[in-house]
């Protein structure tokens, strides 16, 4: 492929702009590889903040927007304020970079634009409008599930119905009330972010949904009909524009199309090789979430008390109050021998390979959408422990829509956690057992990505739509 991102066959290309978090960049890169395989060139605009590594993706052309991120945004502990700040800081540089790409391409065959469209991450609420100002249609790639996105689109109605605090009024007495129109979600499952006030979060959601309705030409979702068909239908009705369910992207795309935030410890695979089939609980709370030292110690006691072998990812800095961010937090002295004998601790893992390993029988997860999809596609039942954002929505779907997992509980208590771990890992049989439900969804996911299957057809429809923009 030419270094300028042009298609070697058609000359037409798509410009893409991921949000600068690894969990958002990876699906964008996966989609880029799939579009390129269908004859479109790809130019990847990117922020210098958390920039992807072009050397890992030589088939794509990368162009920095050369933004300037204020220090208070780059280091903000308030995730919502950080996302707002990134939008503010990147809008003008993105506009300039996209205009330069459009000018560089000139006119294509029969006077068509060489740049067919731009695909921006769904958290870039300022970018669809910026693309429109240079005359390029914009599509949004949602890196959450359809249920989570539908929840965002429904937020004005939810607020009017009193599901969010208004003028200081509290909804605590309604936390376990099922949200009408979004079943099986309860009020407590609606999207919130600890450390961000509700008004700021609701402002951000309004910016995202308003941009989708006013400035986008469609939405691309990393999901599939077998698990979210009703939600996809409602999204299409809400937006009155195309919504393409092209997932699971990681099953369709080459394995190389992935950004790793940390170097994975591949030695854990050899450790798994020595374990019995479906005997190990894999524990990982993702690339962003943190827990306090008390919760960490209760997790450790719960894992020890379960009697189950475990592979535990403890990311540097993921345990608050543990002292040195670069060192693993100290285990209670009474558990050190148990951890050495029955557990394996790593700073980061090759997660897809871990979930696909025959020794892994369960996944204690924060329910980030990438992790949830990866578990679904490998038929691994989940122990859900959502931390913030869309994770509460995905966790509720795992336990009460798909039936592929159990809830670890809102209060960390070692005895209850040990009991739930044993229940998840038990060889329970029957069509409603989490393990059997997980295997059913795995088969449906694999059918979806077969040649001529729903995901392949959706990708073909997406490419045809892009050509017509």
Tab-separated table of C-alpha atoms in Angstrom:
chain	number	residue	atom	x	y	z
A	1	UNK	CA	0.000	0.000	0.000
A	2	UNK	CA	1.209	3.499	-0.769
A	3	UNK	CA	2.350	5.484	2.245
A	4	UNK	CA	-0.270	8.152	1.614
A	5	UNK	CA	-3.195	5.888	2.561
A	6	UNK	CA	-4.709	5.687	-0.933
A	7	UNK	CA	-6.371	2.501	-2.070
A	8	UNK	CA	-4.117	0.686	-4.561
A	9	UNK	CA	-7.166	-0.178	-6.694
A	10	UNK	CA	-9.712	2.638	-6.441
A	11	UNK	CA	-7.844	5.699	-5.195
A	12	UNK	CA	-10.666	6.369	-2.720
A	13	UNK	CA	-9.992	6.407	0.973
A	14	UNK	CA	-11.521	6.866	4.397
A	15	UNK	CA	-10.032	9.126	7.049
A	16	UNK	CA	-10.349	7.787	10.608
A	17	UNK	CA	-9.850	9.477	13.968
A	18	UNK	CA	-9.769	7.302	17.125
A	19	UNK	CA	-10.257	8.594	20.650
A	20	UNK	CA	-6.828	8.439	22.368
A	21	UNK	CA	-7.500	5.568	24.780
A	22	UNK	CA	-6.272	2.054	23.934
A	23	UNK	CA	-9.743	0.521	24.369
A	24	UNK	CA	-11.048	2.965	21.733
A	25	UNK	CA	-8.065	2.876	19.373
A	26	UNK	CA	-8.086	-0.913	18.991
A	27	UNK	CA	-11.621	-1.208	17.475
A	28	UNK	CA	-10.838	1.697	15.124
A	29	UNK	CA	-7.698	-0.064	13.900
A	30	UNK	CA	-9.651	-3.300	13.462
A	31	UNK	CA	-12.278	-1.513	11.383
A	32	UNK	CA	-9.521	0.200	9.368
A	33	UNK	CA	-8.016	-3.144	8.405
A	34	UNK	CA	-11.405	-4.474	7.317
A	35	UNK	CA	-12.191	-1.412	5.193
A	36	UNK	CA	-8.801	-1.617	3.535
A	37	UNK	CA	-9.396	-5.309	2.735
A	38	UNK	CA	-12.554	-4.213	0.908
A	39	UNK	CA	-10.716	-1.836	-1.398
A	40	UNK	CA	-10.690	1.471	0.478
A	41	UNK	CA	-7.529	3.318	1.404
A	42	UNK	CA	-7.221	4.403	5.022
A	43	UNK	CA	-5.558	7.447	6.555
A	44	UNK	CA	-5.457	7.396	10.345
A	45	UNK	CA	-5.451	10.851	11.889
A	46	UNK	CA	-4.422	10.710	15.523
A	47	UNK	CA	-3.684	12.867	18.531
A	48	UNK	CA	-0.138	12.928	19.885
A	49	UNK	CA	-1.670	12.282	23.314
A	50	UNK	CA	-1.550	8.472	23.774
A	51	UNK	CA	-0.602	8.128	20.100
A	52	UNK	CA	-0.753	4.710	18.385
A	53	UNK	CA	2.471	3.134	17.178
A	54	UNK	CA	2.566	3.325	13.342
A	55	UNK	CA	5.315	0.684	13.230
A	56	UNK	CA	2.780	-1.898	14.451
A	57	UNK	CA	0.455	-1.118	11.532
A	58	UNK	CA	2.593	-0.632	8.407
A	59	UNK	CA	-0.376	-1.136	6.084
A	60	UNK	CA	-2.007	2.098	7.300
A	61	UNK	CA	-1.001	5.738	6.821
A	62	UNK	CA	-0.772	7.749	10.071
A	63	UNK	CA	-0.963	11.544	10.310
A	64	UNK	CA	-0.675	13.458	13.586
A	65	UNK	CA	-3.051	16.377	14.091
A	66	UNK	CA	-0.308	18.025	16.228
A	67	UNK	CA	-2.646	19.192	18.945
A	68	UNK	CA	-1.626	20.910	22.166
A	69	UNK	CA	-3.205	19.328	25.241
A	70	UNK	CA	-3.204	21.460	28.420
A	71	UNK	CA	-1.479	19.737	31.339
A	72	UNK	CA	-4.635	19.888	33.444
A	73	UNK	CA	-6.463	17.900	30.755
A	74	UNK	CA	-3.692	15.364	30.152
A	75	UNK	CA	-3.386	14.568	33.869
A	76	UNK	CA	-7.020	14.990	34.920
A	77	UNK	CA	-8.379	12.357	37.290
A	78	UNK	CA	-11.923	13.327	36.255
A	79	UNK	CA	-12.547	11.163	33.202
A	80	UNK	CA	-15.545	13.147	31.935
A	81	UNK	CA	-13.763	16.483	32.282
A	82	UNK	CA	-10.795	14.962	30.465
A	83	UNK	CA	-12.963	13.840	27.542
A	84	UNK	CA	-14.515	17.308	27.327
A	85	UNK	CA	-11.049	18.874	27.430
A	86	UNK	CA	-9.769	16.565	24.692
A	87	UNK	CA	-12.667	17.580	22.453
A	88	UNK	CA	-11.910	21.264	23.057
A	89	UNK	CA	-8.178	20.869	22.430
A	90	UNK	CA	-8.440	18.661	19.334
A	91	UNK	CA	-11.309	20.250	17.388
A	92	UNK	CA	-9.303	22.937	15.552
A	93	UNK	CA	-6.233	20.731	14.834
A	94	UNK	CA	-8.526	17.963	13.559
A	95	UNK	CA	-10.361	20.426	11.299
A	96	UNK	CA	-7.041	21.663	9.875
A	97	UNK	CA	-5.648	18.151	9.387
A	98	UNK	CA	-8.807	16.929	7.666
A	99	UNK	CA	-8.864	19.980	5.383
A	100	UNK	CA	-5.231	19.258	4.464
A	101	UNK	CA	-6.107	15.633	3.661
A	102	UNK	CA	-8.978	16.775	1.469
A	103	UNK	CA	-6.761	19.260	-0.389
A	104	UNK	CA	-4.005	16.682	-0.826
A	105	UNK	CA	-6.395	14.210	-2.405
A	106	UNK	CA	-8.056	16.582	-4.854
A	107	UNK	CA	-10.797	15.239	-7.109
A	108	UNK	CA	-11.109	11.546	-7.812
A	109	UNK	CA	-12.582	9.620	-10.699
A	110	UNK	CA	-15.593	11.406	-12.277
A	111	UNK	CA	-15.031	14.340	-9.959
A	112	UNK	CA	-15.649	12.285	-6.770
A	113	UNK	CA	-13.871	13.285	-3.598
A	114	UNK	CA	-10.902	11.043	-2.976
A	115	UNK	CA	-11.846	11.116	0.727
A	116	UNK	CA	-15.178	9.302	0.807
A	117	UNK	CA	-15.901	10.080	4.456
A	118	UNK	CA	-14.391	10.340	7.915
A	119	UNK	CA	-15.022	7.839	10.722
A	120	UNK	CA	-14.592	9.370	14.172
A	121	UNK	CA	-14.869	7.762	17.568
A	122	UNK	CA	-18.261	8.323	19.154
A	123	UNK	CA	-16.712	10.303	22.039
A	124	UNK	CA	-15.471	12.969	19.586
A	125	UNK	CA	-18.654	15.034	19.688
A	126	UNK	CA	-17.030	18.113	18.138
A	127	UNK	CA	-15.535	16.307	15.151
A	128	UNK	CA	-18.651	15.479	13.043
A	129	UNK	CA	-19.423	19.199	12.865
A	130	UNK	CA	-15.798	20.009	12.023
A	131	UNK	CA	-15.908	17.445	9.201
A	132	UNK	CA	-19.122	18.980	7.881
A	133	UNK	CA	-17.463	22.394	7.696
A	134	UNK	CA	-14.921	21.029	5.195
A	135	UNK	CA	-17.568	19.138	3.248
A	136	UNK	CA	-16.800	15.578	4.362
A	137	UNK	CA	-19.563	13.280	5.689
A	138	UNK	CA	-18.853	11.819	9.140
A	139	UNK	CA	-19.800	8.481	10.658
A	140	UNK	CA	-19.334	7.642	14.336
A	141	UNK	CA	-17.794	4.402	15.581
A	142	UNK	CA	-19.262	3.437	18.943
A	143	UNK	CA	-16.859	1.347	20.996
A	144	UNK	CA	-19.518	0.485	23.580
A	145	UNK	CA	-22.442	-1.878	23.084
A	146	UNK	CA	-25.754	-1.024	21.464
A	147	UNK	CA	-27.508	-1.140	24.848
A	148	UNK	CA	-25.102	1.425	26.313
A	149	UNK	CA	-25.460	3.707	23.285
A	150	UNK	CA	-29.246	3.411	23.425
A	151	UNK	CA	-29.048	4.457	27.078
A	152	UNK	CA	-27.166	7.604	26.024
A	153	UNK	CA	-29.738	8.401	23.357
A	154	UNK	CA	-32.525	7.933	25.919
A	155	UNK	CA	-30.958	10.260	28.505
A	156	UNK	CA	-33.205	13.321	27.812
A	157	UNK	CA	-36.283	11.157	28.438
A	158	UNK	CA	-34.678	9.520	31.479
A	159	UNK	CA	-33.867	12.888	32.988
A	160	UNK	CA	-37.370	14.201	32.350
A	161	UNK	CA	-38.748	11.083	34.056
A	162	UNK	CA	-36.608	11.711	37.143
A	163	UNK	CA	-34.084	8.924	36.731
A	164	UNK	CA	-31.183	11.348	37.247
A	165	UNK	CA	-30.772	13.847	40.107
A	166	UNK	CA	-32.318	17.224	39.249
A	167	UNK	CA	-31.601	20.351	41.315
A	168	UNK	CA	-30.005	18.260	44.021
A	169	UNK	CA	-32.919	15.829	44.322
A	170	UNK	CA	-31.730	12.278	44.928
A	171	UNK	CA	-32.961	9.130	43.196
A	172	UNK	CA	-31.534	6.771	45.853
A	173	UNK	CA	-34.960	5.349	46.685
A	174	UNK	CA	-35.371	4.347	43.010
A	175	UNK	CA	-32.016	2.624	42.477
A	176	UNK	CA	-33.520	-0.842	42.066
A	177	UNK	CA	-36.441	0.327	39.922
A	178	UNK	CA	-36.421	-1.100	36.375
A	179	UNK	CA	-36.104	1.661	33.743
A	180	UNK	CA	-39.116	1.557	31.435
A	181	UNK	CA	-38.081	1.080	27.819
A	182	UNK	CA	-34.577	-0.064	28.777
A	183	UNK	CA	-35.355	-3.363	30.500
A	184	UNK	CA	-33.551	-5.147	32.174
A	185	UNK	CA	-31.638	-2.051	33.296
A	186	UNK	CA	-32.333	-0.616	36.737
A	187	UNK	CA	-31.727	2.984	37.769
A	188	UNK	CA	-28.451	1.927	39.398
A	189	UNK	CA	-27.272	0.517	36.041
A	190	UNK	CA	-27.541	3.853	34.206
A	191	UNK	CA	-24.267	5.370	33.067
A	192	UNK	CA	-22.401	7.275	35.753
A	193	UNK	CA	-18.725	8.001	36.385
A	194	UNK	CA	-17.326	8.157	39.914
A	195	UNK	CA	-15.417	11.369	40.490
A	196	UNK	CA	-17.516	13.294	37.940
A	197	UNK	CA	-20.598	15.200	38.994
A	198	UNK	CA	-23.900	14.311	37.365
A	199	UNK	CA	-24.380	17.689	35.690
A	200	UNK	CA	-21.001	17.484	33.932
A	201	UNK	CA	-21.681	13.926	32.834
A	202	UNK	CA	-25.154	14.790	31.542
A	203	UNK	CA	-23.697	17.739	29.640
A	204	UNK	CA	-21.167	15.420	27.997
A	205	UNK	CA	-23.859	12.892	27.080
A	206	UNK	CA	-25.995	15.663	25.577
A	207	UNK	CA	-23.036	16.843	23.471
A	208	UNK	CA	-22.433	13.302	22.178
A	209	UNK	CA	-26.064	12.564	21.326
A	210	UNK	CA	-26.735	16.015	19.855
A	211	UNK	CA	-23.727	15.587	17.547
A	212	UNK	CA	-25.007	12.199	16.418
A	213	UNK	CA	-28.411	13.622	15.563
A	214	UNK	CA	-27.222	16.885	13.995
A	215	UNK	CA	-23.946	16.147	12.236
A	216	UNK	CA	-23.417	12.435	11.603
A	217	UNK	CA	-24.317	10.404	8.544
A	218	UNK	CA	-24.620	7.155	10.468
A	219	UNK	CA	-23.229	5.037	13.263
A	220	UNK	CA	-21.015	1.933	13.248
A	221	UNK	CA	-21.309	-0.432	16.216
A	222	UNK	CA	-19.010	-3.217	17.356
A	223	UNK	CA	-21.808	-5.643	18.161
A	224	UNK	CA	-24.018	-8.233	16.469
A	225	UNK	CA	-27.715	-8.980	16.119
A	226	UNK	CA	-27.723	-12.223	18.087
A	227	UNK	CA	-27.064	-10.359	21.350
A	228	UNK	CA	-28.461	-6.846	20.701
A	229	UNK	CA	-31.034	-6.952	17.876
A	230	UNK	CA	-33.822	-5.108	19.797
A	231	UNK	CA	-31.396	-2.385	20.875
A	232	UNK	CA	-30.111	-1.924	17.314
A	233	UNK	CA	-33.672	-1.562	16.025
A	234	UNK	CA	-34.410	1.116	18.628
A	235	UNK	CA	-31.202	2.997	17.748
A	236	UNK	CA	-32.173	3.099	14.078
A	237	UNK	CA	-35.605	4.399	15.049
A	238	UNK	CA	-34.135	7.037	17.406
A	239	UNK	CA	-31.588	8.339	14.882
A	240	UNK	CA	-33.451	7.851	11.580
A	241	UNK	CA	-30.143	7.033	9.920
A	242	UNK	CA	-28.139	3.878	9.198
A	243	UNK	CA	-26.619	1.865	12.049
A	244	UNK	CA	-24.197	-0.845	10.961
A	245	UNK	CA	-23.572	-3.743	13.375
A	246	UNK	CA	-20.168	-4.927	12.135
A	247	UNK	CA	-18.938	-6.880	15.160
A	248	UNK	CA	-17.387	-8.723	16.737
A	249	UNK	CA	-14.528	-6.774	15.115
A	250	UNK	CA	-11.748	-8.676	16.872
A	251	UNK	CA	-12.932	-11.959	15.300
A	252	UNK	CA	-13.028	-10.422	11.823
A	253	UNK	CA	-9.837	-8.358	11.921
A	254	UNK	CA	-6.215	-9.557	11.861
A	255	UNK	CA	-4.792	-10.158	15.332
A	256	UNK	CA	-2.160	-7.481	14.744
A	257	UNK	CA	-4.814	-4.755	14.679
A	258	UNK	CA	-4.596	-4.083	18.406
A	259	UNK	CA	-3.080	-1.448	20.661
A	260	UNK	CA	-1.612	-2.722	23.921
A	261	UNK	CA	-1.364	-0.196	26.738
A	262	UNK	CA	1.213	-2.372	28.511
A	263	UNK	CA	3.579	-5.139	27.433
A	264	UNK	CA	1.771	-8.448	28.075
A	265	UNK	CA	3.425	-11.128	30.204
A	266	UNK	CA	3.253	-14.137	27.909
A	267	UNK	CA	4.684	-16.405	30.579
A	268	UNK	CA	1.169	-16.768	31.963
A	269	UNK	CA	0.271	-18.916	28.939
A	270	UNK	CA	2.847	-21.529	29.931
A	271	UNK	CA	1.430	-21.420	33.467
A	272	UNK	CA	-2.048	-22.048	32.053
A	273	UNK	CA	-0.716	-24.987	30.024
A	274	UNK	CA	-0.097	-26.804	33.317
A	275	UNK	CA	-3.682	-26.377	34.565
A	276	UNK	CA	-6.702	-28.620	34.046
A	277	UNK	CA	-9.370	-27.682	31.490
A	278	UNK	CA	-11.755	-24.910	32.626
A	279	UNK	CA	-10.210	-24.838	36.109
A	280	UNK	CA	-8.724	-21.296	36.205
A	281	UNK	CA	-10.515	-18.036	36.995
A	282	UNK	CA	-9.003	-15.170	34.993
A	283	UNK	CA	-9.210	-11.829	36.846
A	284	UNK	CA	-8.725	-8.466	35.130
A	285	UNK	CA	-10.378	-5.082	35.683
A	286	UNK	CA	-9.114	-3.543	32.452
A	287	UNK	CA	-6.805	-0.714	31.501
A	288	UNK	CA	-8.334	2.216	33.431
A	289	UNK	CA	-10.327	1.126	36.505
A	290	UNK	CA	-8.809	1.319	39.984
A	291	UNK	CA	-9.816	-0.147	43.355
A	292	UNK	CA	-8.789	0.795	46.891
A	293	UNK	CA	-6.495	-1.285	49.070
A	294	UNK	CA	-9.354	-2.623	51.209
A	295	UNK	CA	-11.197	-3.933	48.128
A	296	UNK	CA	-7.965	-5.456	46.819
A	297	UNK	CA	-7.429	-7.355	50.062
A	298	UNK	CA	-11.032	-8.624	50.085
A	299	UNK	CA	-10.565	-9.811	46.488
A	300	UNK	CA	-7.412	-11.656	47.530
A	301	UNK	CA	-9.142	-13.326	50.488
A	302	UNK	CA	-12.136	-14.208	48.317
A	303	UNK	CA	-9.947	-15.808	45.657
A	304	UNK	CA	-7.995	-17.724	48.304
A	305	UNK	CA	-11.155	-18.899	50.034
A	306	UNK	CA	-12.725	-20.132	46.809
A	307	UNK	CA	-10.166	-22.907	46.369
A	308	UNK	CA	-10.022	-22.044	42.632
A	309	UNK	CA	-6.744	-21.505	40.708
A	310	UNK	CA	-6.532	-17.939	39.410
A	311	UNK	CA	-4.613	-15.780	36.972
A	312	UNK	CA	-4.829	-12.188	38.232
A	313	UNK	CA	-3.849	-9.089	36.267
A	314	UNK	CA	-2.768	-6.377	38.725
A	315	UNK	CA	-1.933	-3.380	36.573
A	316	UNK	CA	0.646	-0.920	37.958
A	317	UNK	CA	-1.218	1.882	39.706
A	318	UNK	CA	-4.545	0.033	39.725
A	319	UNK	CA	-4.717	-0.278	43.543
A	320	UNK	CA	-5.145	3.048	45.293
A	321	UNK	CA	-3.255	3.478	48.551
A	322	UNK	CA	-0.846	0.612	47.827
A	323	UNK	CA	2.290	2.765	47.820
A	324	UNK	CA	4.695	2.364	44.898
A	325	UNK	CA	2.666	2.466	41.670
A	326	UNK	CA	5.257	0.358	39.830
A	327	UNK	CA	5.244	-2.490	42.356
A	328	UNK	CA	2.428	-4.985	42.981
A	329	UNK	CA	0.483	-4.175	46.153
A	330	UNK	CA	1.455	-6.313	49.149
A	331	UNK	CA	-0.659	-9.396	49.800
A	332	UNK	CA	-1.732	-10.164	53.361
A	333	UNK	CA	1.057	-12.277	54.836
A	334	UNK	CA	-1.286	-15.203	55.477
A	335	UNK	CA	-2.074	-15.438	51.729
A	336	UNK	CA	1.411	-15.324	50.266
A	337	UNK	CA	1.820	-19.109	50.228
A	338	UNK	CA	-1.681	-19.600	48.737
A	339	UNK	CA	-0.954	-17.110	45.955
A	340	UNK	CA	2.382	-18.763	45.217
A	341	UNK	CA	0.849	-22.246	45.116
A	342	UNK	CA	-2.484	-21.630	43.403
A	343	UNK	CA	-2.275	-18.233	41.703
A	344	UNK	CA	-0.342	-16.373	39.040
A	345	UNK	CA	0.047	-12.578	39.221
A	346	UNK	CA	0.956	-10.554	36.111
A	347	UNK	CA	1.032	-6.834	35.340
A	348	UNK	CA	-0.705	-7.347	31.971
A	349	UNK	CA	-1.783	-10.338	29.918
A	350	UNK	CA	-2.377	-11.275	26.262
A	351	UNK	CA	-6.084	-11.325	27.078
A	352	UNK	CA	-7.511	-12.806	23.899
A	353	UNK	CA	-5.123	-15.755	24.100
A	354	UNK	CA	-5.866	-16.173	27.796
A	355	UNK	CA	-9.632	-16.273	27.247
A	356	UNK	CA	-9.173	-18.738	24.387
A	357	UNK	CA	-7.005	-21.042	26.530
A	358	UNK	CA	-8.734	-24.322	27.480
A	359	UNK	CA	-7.646	-23.964	31.123
A	360	UNK	CA	-9.708	-20.792	31.633
A	361	UNK	CA	-13.184	-21.520	32.977
A	362	UNK	CA	-14.314	-18.065	34.091
A	363	UNK	CA	-13.534	-14.366	33.844
A	364	UNK	CA	-13.824	-11.840	36.689
A	365	UNK	CA	-14.238	-8.673	34.628
A	366	UNK	CA	-15.065	-4.964	34.849
A	367	UNK	CA	-17.294	-5.463	31.764
A	368	UNK	CA	-15.573	-3.023	29.458
A	369	UNK	CA	-17.121	-3.680	26.063
A	370	UNK	CA	-13.979	-5.104	24.437
A	371	UNK	CA	-13.495	-7.539	27.332
A	372	UNK	CA	-17.171	-8.476	27.360
A	373	UNK	CA	-17.167	-9.243	23.627
A	374	UNK	CA	-13.941	-11.244	23.897
A	375	UNK	CA	-15.443	-13.381	26.657
A	376	UNK	CA	-18.681	-13.859	24.708
A	377	UNK	CA	-16.737	-14.980	21.638
A	378	UNK	CA	-14.744	-17.557	23.605
A	379	UNK	CA	-17.728	-18.930	25.533
A	380	UNK	CA	-16.282	-17.933	28.930
A	381	UNK	CA	-18.822	-17.226	31.713
A	382	UNK	CA	-18.253	-13.990	33.612
A	383	UNK	CA	-18.170	-12.747	37.171
A	384	UNK	CA	-19.143	-9.101	36.701
A	385	UNK	CA	-17.661	-6.194	38.619
A	386	UNK	CA	-18.478	-2.965	36.736
A	387	UNK	CA	-16.562	0.136	37.765
A	388	UNK	CA	-17.956	3.087	35.791
A	389	UNK	CA	-19.525	4.333	32.565
A	390	UNK	CA	-21.086	1.818	30.196
A	391	UNK	CA	-19.736	-1.112	32.248
A	392	UNK	CA	-22.835	-1.169	34.466
A	393	UNK	CA	-25.042	-1.578	31.391
A	394	UNK	CA	-22.946	-4.431	29.976
A	395	UNK	CA	-22.787	-6.148	33.371
A	396	UNK	CA	-26.574	-6.132	33.701
A	397	UNK	CA	-26.913	-7.617	30.214
A	398	UNK	CA	-24.413	-10.372	31.084
A	399	UNK	CA	-26.361	-11.394	34.179
A	400	UNK	CA	-30.002	-10.641	33.275
A	401	UNK	CA	-30.345	-10.597	29.476
A	402	UNK	CA	-27.818	-13.139	28.212
A	403	UNK	CA	-27.517	-15.230	31.394
A	404	UNK	CA	-23.780	-15.755	30.892
A	405	UNK	CA	-22.532	-14.591	34.272
A	406	UNK	CA	-23.011	-13.772	37.941
A	407	UNK	CA	-22.703	-10.516	39.889
A	408	UNK	CA	-19.811	-10.284	42.346
A	409	UNK	CA	-21.920	-7.947	44.482
A	410	UNK	CA	-21.773	-4.246	45.224
A	411	UNK	CA	-20.106	-4.802	48.614
A	412	UNK	CA	-16.783	-6.627	48.584
A	413	UNK	CA	-17.010	-9.338	51.227
A	414	UNK	CA	-14.597	-12.258	51.062
A	415	UNK	CA	-16.934	-15.078	52.097
A	416	UNK	CA	-19.673	-14.075	49.642
A	417	UNK	CA	-17.113	-13.608	46.858
A	418	UNK	CA	-15.594	-17.037	47.465
A	419	UNK	CA	-19.061	-18.607	47.309
A	420	UNK	CA	-19.904	-16.802	44.035
A	421	UNK	CA	-16.572	-17.810	42.474
A	422	UNK	CA	-17.211	-21.481	43.285
A	423	UNK	CA	-20.708	-21.215	41.827
A	424	UNK	CA	-19.425	-19.666	38.582
A	425	UNK	CA	-16.685	-22.275	38.178
A	426	UNK	CA	-18.906	-25.268	39.005
A	427	UNK	CA	-19.570	-27.719	36.174
A	428	UNK	CA	-23.271	-26.905	36.360
A	429	UNK	CA	-25.276	-28.361	33.482
A	430	UNK	CA	-28.543	-27.327	31.856
A	431	UNK	CA	-29.571	-24.809	29.191
A	432	UNK	CA	-29.816	-21.914	31.678
A	433	UNK	CA	-26.439	-22.450	33.369
A	434	UNK	CA	-24.038	-19.537	32.708
A	435	UNK	CA	-21.494	-21.877	31.129
A	436	UNK	CA	-24.020	-23.350	28.689
A	437	UNK	CA	-25.458	-19.927	27.870
A	438	UNK	CA	-21.915	-18.661	27.233
A	439	UNK	CA	-21.215	-21.503	24.826
A	440	UNK	CA	-24.438	-20.769	22.941
A	441	UNK	CA	-23.449	-17.123	22.462
A	442	UNK	CA	-19.988	-18.225	21.346
A	443	UNK	CA	-21.531	-20.315	18.585
A	444	UNK	CA	-23.739	-17.408	17.527
A	445	UNK	CA	-20.754	-15.022	17.439
A	446	UNK	CA	-18.733	-17.396	15.290
A	447	UNK	CA	-21.637	-17.884	12.908
A	448	UNK	CA	-21.903	-14.111	12.626
A	449	UNK	CA	-18.349	-13.744	11.263
A	450	UNK	CA	-18.467	-16.671	8.847
A	451	UNK	CA	-18.033	-15.821	5.176
A	452	UNK	CA	-21.374	-14.438	4.019
A	453	UNK	CA	-22.552	-14.128	7.607
A	454	UNK	CA	-24.283	-11.104	9.180
A	455	UNK	CA	-21.071	-9.241	10.110
A	456	UNK	CA	-19.577	-9.678	6.645
A	457	UNK	CA	-22.820	-8.503	5.044
A	458	UNK	CA	-22.961	-5.484	7.356
A	459	UNK	CA	-19.403	-4.559	6.402
A	460	UNK	CA	-20.282	-4.839	2.708
A	461	UNK	CA	-23.299	-2.599	3.315
A	462	UNK	CA	-21.115	-0.108	5.174
A	463	UNK	CA	-18.564	0.074	2.342
A	464	UNK	CA	-21.331	0.511	-0.236
A	465	UNK	CA	-22.819	3.293	1.898
A	466	UNK	CA	-19.432	5.009	2.164
A	467	UNK	CA	-19.017	4.884	-1.603
A	468	UNK	CA	-22.367	6.615	-2.022
A	469	UNK	CA	-21.684	9.495	0.403
